[in-house]
Amino acid sequence: MAIINCPGCSKRVSDKAGACDHCGFLLSGQDTDSLARQAQIQRKQLLNKLTSQQMTAMLLFVVGIAAAFYDWAEEGAMPNFLVDTMFTPSVLKIIGFSIMGLGLAWYMITRGRIYNLKRKR
Ligand SMILES: [Zn+2]
């Protein structure tokens, strides 16, 4: 019995286990080649998923900006827009900034995960 890295999630699992405890990746009855191939496929799928998540996060960020500065754009009061935003919070601004923050955080997390995934290869 040996400890191997799960091809699905890269966590340590026993090679005698039928499936990975962490992600459910099927380990039994597979030779090293097909395990490696499956890992490659899973990794590619995850990368695709993360890339589209990154796009969504970016879109969310842009929507947040649009919502947060919608009032300001309506008023056309450019020089004081920051002061204006700080001191006259509206529901739209609060929601807008929340979405913006969420989008940015999500984007950063997804970026980090893509970076890790690519480095592991
Ligand atoms: Zn796993």
PDB file of C-alpha atoms and ligand atoms in Angstrom:
ATOM      1  CA  MET A   1       0.000   0.000   0.000  1.00  0.00           C
ATOM      2  CA  ALA A   2       1.289   3.394  -0.954  1.00  0.00           C
ATOM      3  CA  ILE A   3       0.155   6.958  -0.664  1.00  0.00           C
ATOM      4  CA  ILE A   4      -0.383   8.648  -4.012  1.00  0.00           C
ATOM      5  CA  ASN A   5      -1.613  12.046  -5.083  1.00  0.00           C
ATOM      6  CA  CYS A   6      -5.206  11.886  -6.288  1.00  0.00           C
ATOM      7  CA  PRO A   7      -5.297  12.751 -10.018  1.00  0.00           C
ATOM      8  CA  GLY A   8      -8.582  14.555  -9.454  1.00  0.00           C
ATOM      9  CA  CYS A   9      -7.777  16.901  -6.585  1.00  0.00           C
ATOM     10  CA  SER A  10      -4.060  16.293  -5.898  1.00  0.00           C
ATOM     11  CA  LYS A  11      -4.696  15.409  -2.259  1.00  0.00           C
ATOM     12  CA  ARG A  12      -3.023  12.394  -0.728  1.00  0.00           C
ATOM     13  CA  VAL A  13      -4.934   9.145  -0.884  1.00  0.00           C
ATOM     14  CA  SER A  14      -4.144   5.462  -0.541  1.00  0.00           C
ATOM     15  CA  ASP A  15      -3.695   3.652  -3.846  1.00  0.00           C
ATOM     16  CA  LYS A  16      -5.736   0.829  -2.386  1.00  0.00           C
ATOM     17  CA  ALA A  17      -8.778   3.037  -1.922  1.00  0.00           C
ATOM     18  CA  GLY A  18     -11.516   2.484  -4.514  1.00  0.00           C
ATOM     19  CA  ALA A  19     -12.196   6.161  -4.820  1.00  0.00           C
ATOM     20  CA  CYS A  20     -10.719   9.381  -3.504  1.00  0.00           C
ATOM     21  CA  ASP A  21     -12.057  10.397  -0.070  1.00  0.00           C
ATOM     22  CA  HIS A  22     -11.867  14.061  -0.990  1.00  0.00           C
ATOM     23  CA  CYS A  23     -13.340  14.361  -4.464  1.00  0.00           C
ATOM     24  CA  GLY A  24     -14.686  10.905  -5.314  1.00  0.00           C
ATOM     25  CA  PHE A  25     -12.261  10.334  -8.150  1.00  0.00           C
ATOM     26  CA  LEU A  26     -12.387   6.629  -9.122  1.00  0.00           C
ATOM     27  CA  LEU A  27      -9.009   5.024  -8.491  1.00  0.00           C
ATOM     28  CA  SER A  28      -9.734   1.306  -8.627  1.00  0.00           C
ATOM     29  CA  GLY A  29      -9.041  -0.846 -11.652  1.00  0.00           C
ATOM     30  CA  GLN A  30      -7.095   1.790 -13.517  1.00  0.00           C
ATOM     31  CA  ASP A  31      -3.525   1.728 -14.684  1.00  0.00           C
ATOM     32  CA  THR A  32      -1.238   4.690 -14.360  1.00  0.00           C
ATOM     33  CA  ASP A  33      -1.705   5.752 -17.978  1.00  0.00           C
ATOM     34  CA  SER A  34      -5.467   6.007 -17.880  1.00  0.00           C
ATOM     35  CA  LEU A  35      -5.285   7.707 -14.484  1.00  0.00           C
ATOM     36  CA  ALA A  36      -2.969  10.310 -15.935  1.00  0.00           C
ATOM     37  CA  ARG A  37      -5.215  10.750 -18.952  1.00  0.00           C
ATOM     38  CA  GLN A  38      -8.283  11.199 -16.770  1.00  0.00           C
ATOM     39  CA  ALA A  39      -6.442  13.666 -14.603  1.00  0.00           C
ATOM     40  CA  GLN A  40      -5.548  15.643 -17.715  1.00  0.00           C
ATOM     41  CA  ILE A  41      -9.175  15.710 -18.831  1.00  0.00           C
ATOM     42  CA  GLN A  42     -10.414  16.713 -15.387  1.00  0.00           C
ATOM     43  CA  ARG A  43      -7.831  19.449 -15.195  1.00  0.00           C
ATOM     44  CA  LYS A  44      -8.835  20.791 -18.599  1.00  0.00           C
ATOM     45  CA  GLN A  45     -12.494  20.775 -17.646  1.00  0.00           C
ATOM     46  CA  LEU A  46     -11.735  22.577 -14.403  1.00  0.00           C
ATOM     47  CA  LEU A  47      -9.645  25.132 -16.258  1.00  0.00           C
ATOM     48  CA  ASN A  48     -12.521  25.779 -18.686  1.00  0.00           C
ATOM     49  CA  LYS A  49     -14.927  26.138 -15.792  1.00  0.00           C
ATOM     50  CA  LEU A  50     -12.627  28.534 -13.962  1.00  0.00           C
ATOM     51  CA  THR A  51     -12.047  30.594 -17.090  1.00  0.00           C
ATOM     52  CA  SER A  52     -15.771  31.096 -17.613  1.00  0.00           C
ATOM     53  CA  GLN A  53     -16.154  31.870 -13.910  1.00  0.00           C
ATOM     54  CA  GLN A  54     -13.477  34.492 -14.303  1.00  0.00           C
ATOM     55  CA  MET A  55     -15.428  36.065 -17.168  1.00  0.00           C
ATOM     56  CA  THR A  56     -18.602  36.079 -15.088  1.00  0.00           C
ATOM     57  CA  ALA A  57     -16.763  37.660 -12.171  1.00  0.00           C
ATOM     58  CA  MET A  58     -15.389  40.372 -14.438  1.00  0.00           C
ATOM     59  CA  LEU A  59     -18.880  41.022 -15.806  1.00  0.00           C
ATOM     60  CA  LEU A  60     -20.225  41.229 -12.258  1.00  0.00           C
ATOM     61  CA  PHE A  61     -17.526  43.779 -11.431  1.00  0.00           C
ATOM     62  CA  VAL A  62     -18.452  45.929 -14.418  1.00  0.00           C
ATOM     63  CA  VAL A  63     -22.164  45.709 -13.608  1.00  0.00           C
ATOM     64  CA  GLY A  64     -21.302  46.756 -10.034  1.00  0.00           C
ATOM     65  CA  ILE A  65     -19.399  49.809 -11.268  1.00  0.00           C
ATOM     66  CA  ALA A  66     -22.278  50.745 -13.562  1.00  0.00           C
ATOM     67  CA  ALA A  67     -24.766  50.445 -10.701  1.00  0.00           C
ATOM     68  CA  ALA A  68     -22.568  52.303  -8.214  1.00  0.00           C
ATOM     69  CA  PHE A  69     -22.005  55.258 -10.508  1.00  0.00           C
ATOM     70  CA  TYR A  70     -25.375  55.313 -12.168  1.00  0.00           C
ATOM     71  CA  ASP A  71     -26.623  58.201 -10.011  1.00  0.00           C
ATOM     72  CA  TRP A  72     -23.496  60.185 -10.630  1.00  0.00           C
ATOM     73  CA  ALA A  73     -23.760  59.674 -14.375  1.00  0.00           C
ATOM     74  CA  GLU A  74     -27.368  60.826 -14.246  1.00  0.00           C
ATOM     75  CA  GLU A  75     -26.455  63.963 -12.321  1.00  0.00           C
ATOM     76  CA  GLY A  76     -23.353  64.598 -14.365  1.00  0.00           C
ATOM     77  CA  ALA A  77     -21.534  65.965 -11.324  1.00  0.00           C
ATOM     78  CA  MET A  78     -18.111  64.690 -12.193  1.00  0.00           C
ATOM     79  CA  PRO A  79     -15.725  66.711  -9.989  1.00  0.00           C
ATOM     80  CA  ASN A  80     -17.358  65.679  -6.747  1.00  0.00           C
ATOM     81  CA  PHE A  81     -18.473  62.227  -7.615  1.00  0.00           C
ATOM     82  CA  LEU A  82     -16.318  60.511  -4.977  1.00  0.00           C
ATOM     83  CA  VAL A  83     -17.430  62.849  -2.198  1.00  0.00           C
ATOM     84  CA  ASP A  84     -20.936  62.540  -3.479  1.00  0.00           C
ATOM     85  CA  THR A  85     -20.703  58.760  -3.452  1.00  0.00           C
ATOM     86  CA  MET A  86     -19.295  58.704   0.072  1.00  0.00           C
ATOM     87  CA  PHE A  87     -21.762  61.076   1.662  1.00  0.00           C
ATOM     88  CA  THR A  88     -25.003  60.350  -0.084  1.00  0.00           C
ATOM     89  CA  PRO A  89     -25.242  56.615  -0.070  1.00  0.00           C
ATOM     90  CA  SER A  90     -28.216  55.292  -1.932  1.00  0.00           C
ATOM     91  CA  VAL A  91     -29.456  51.734  -2.084  1.00  0.00           C
ATOM     92  CA  LEU A  92     -28.226  51.533  -5.653  1.00  0.00           C
ATOM     93  CA  LYS A  93     -24.726  52.616  -4.652  1.00  0.00           C
ATOM     94  CA  ILE A  94     -24.567  50.189  -1.763  1.00  0.00           C
ATOM     95  CA  ILE A  95     -25.720  47.346  -3.981  1.00  0.00           C
ATOM     96  CA  GLY A  96     -23.395  48.506  -6.735  1.00  0.00           C
ATOM     97  CA  PHE A  97     -20.339  48.573  -4.491  1.00  0.00           C
ATOM     98  CA  SER A  98     -21.270  45.221  -2.988  1.00  0.00           C
ATOM     99  CA  ILE A  99     -21.525  43.630  -6.423  1.00  0.00           C
ATOM    100  CA  MET A 100     -18.274  45.309  -7.395  1.00  0.00           C
ATOM    101  CA  GLY A 101     -16.456  43.932  -4.351  1.00  0.00           C
ATOM    102  CA  LEU A 102     -17.946  40.511  -4.814  1.00  0.00           C
ATOM    103  CA  GLY A 103     -16.977  40.442  -8.473  1.00  0.00           C
ATOM    104  CA  LEU A 104     -13.439  41.563  -7.693  1.00  0.00           C
ATOM    105  CA  ALA A 105     -12.993  39.030  -4.880  1.00  0.00           C
ATOM    106  CA  TRP A 106     -14.371  36.243  -7.030  1.00  0.00           C
ATOM    107  CA  TYR A 107     -12.116  37.276  -9.889  1.00  0.00           C
ATOM    108  CA  MET A 108      -9.013  37.224  -7.674  1.00  0.00           C
ATOM    109  CA  ILE A 109      -9.895  33.823  -6.196  1.00  0.00           C
ATOM    110  CA  THR A 110     -10.517  32.357  -9.631  1.00  0.00           C
ATOM    111  CA  ARG A 111      -7.270  33.824 -10.914  1.00  0.00           C
ATOM    112  CA  GLY A 112      -5.401  32.253  -8.023  1.00  0.00           C
ATOM    113  CA  ARG A 113      -6.976  28.882  -8.686  1.00  0.00           C
ATOM    114  CA  ILE A 114      -6.098  29.038 -12.392  1.00  0.00           C
ATOM    115  CA  TYR A 115      -2.541  30.010 -11.482  1.00  0.00           C
ATOM    116  CA  ASN A 116      -2.230  27.049  -9.104  1.00  0.00           C
ATOM    117  CA  LEU A 117      -3.721  24.680 -11.633  1.00  0.00           C
ATOM    118  CA  LYS A 118      -1.308  25.745 -14.349  1.00  0.00           C
ATOM    119  CA  ARG A 119       1.691  25.591 -12.039  1.00  0.00           C
ATOM    120  CA  LYS A 120       0.919  22.032 -10.942  1.00  0.00           C
ATOM    121  CA  ARG A 121       1.200  20.668 -14.484  1.00  0.00           C
TER     122      ARG A 121
HETATM  123 ZN    ZN B   1      -9.392  13.485  -5.060  1.00  0.00          ZN
END
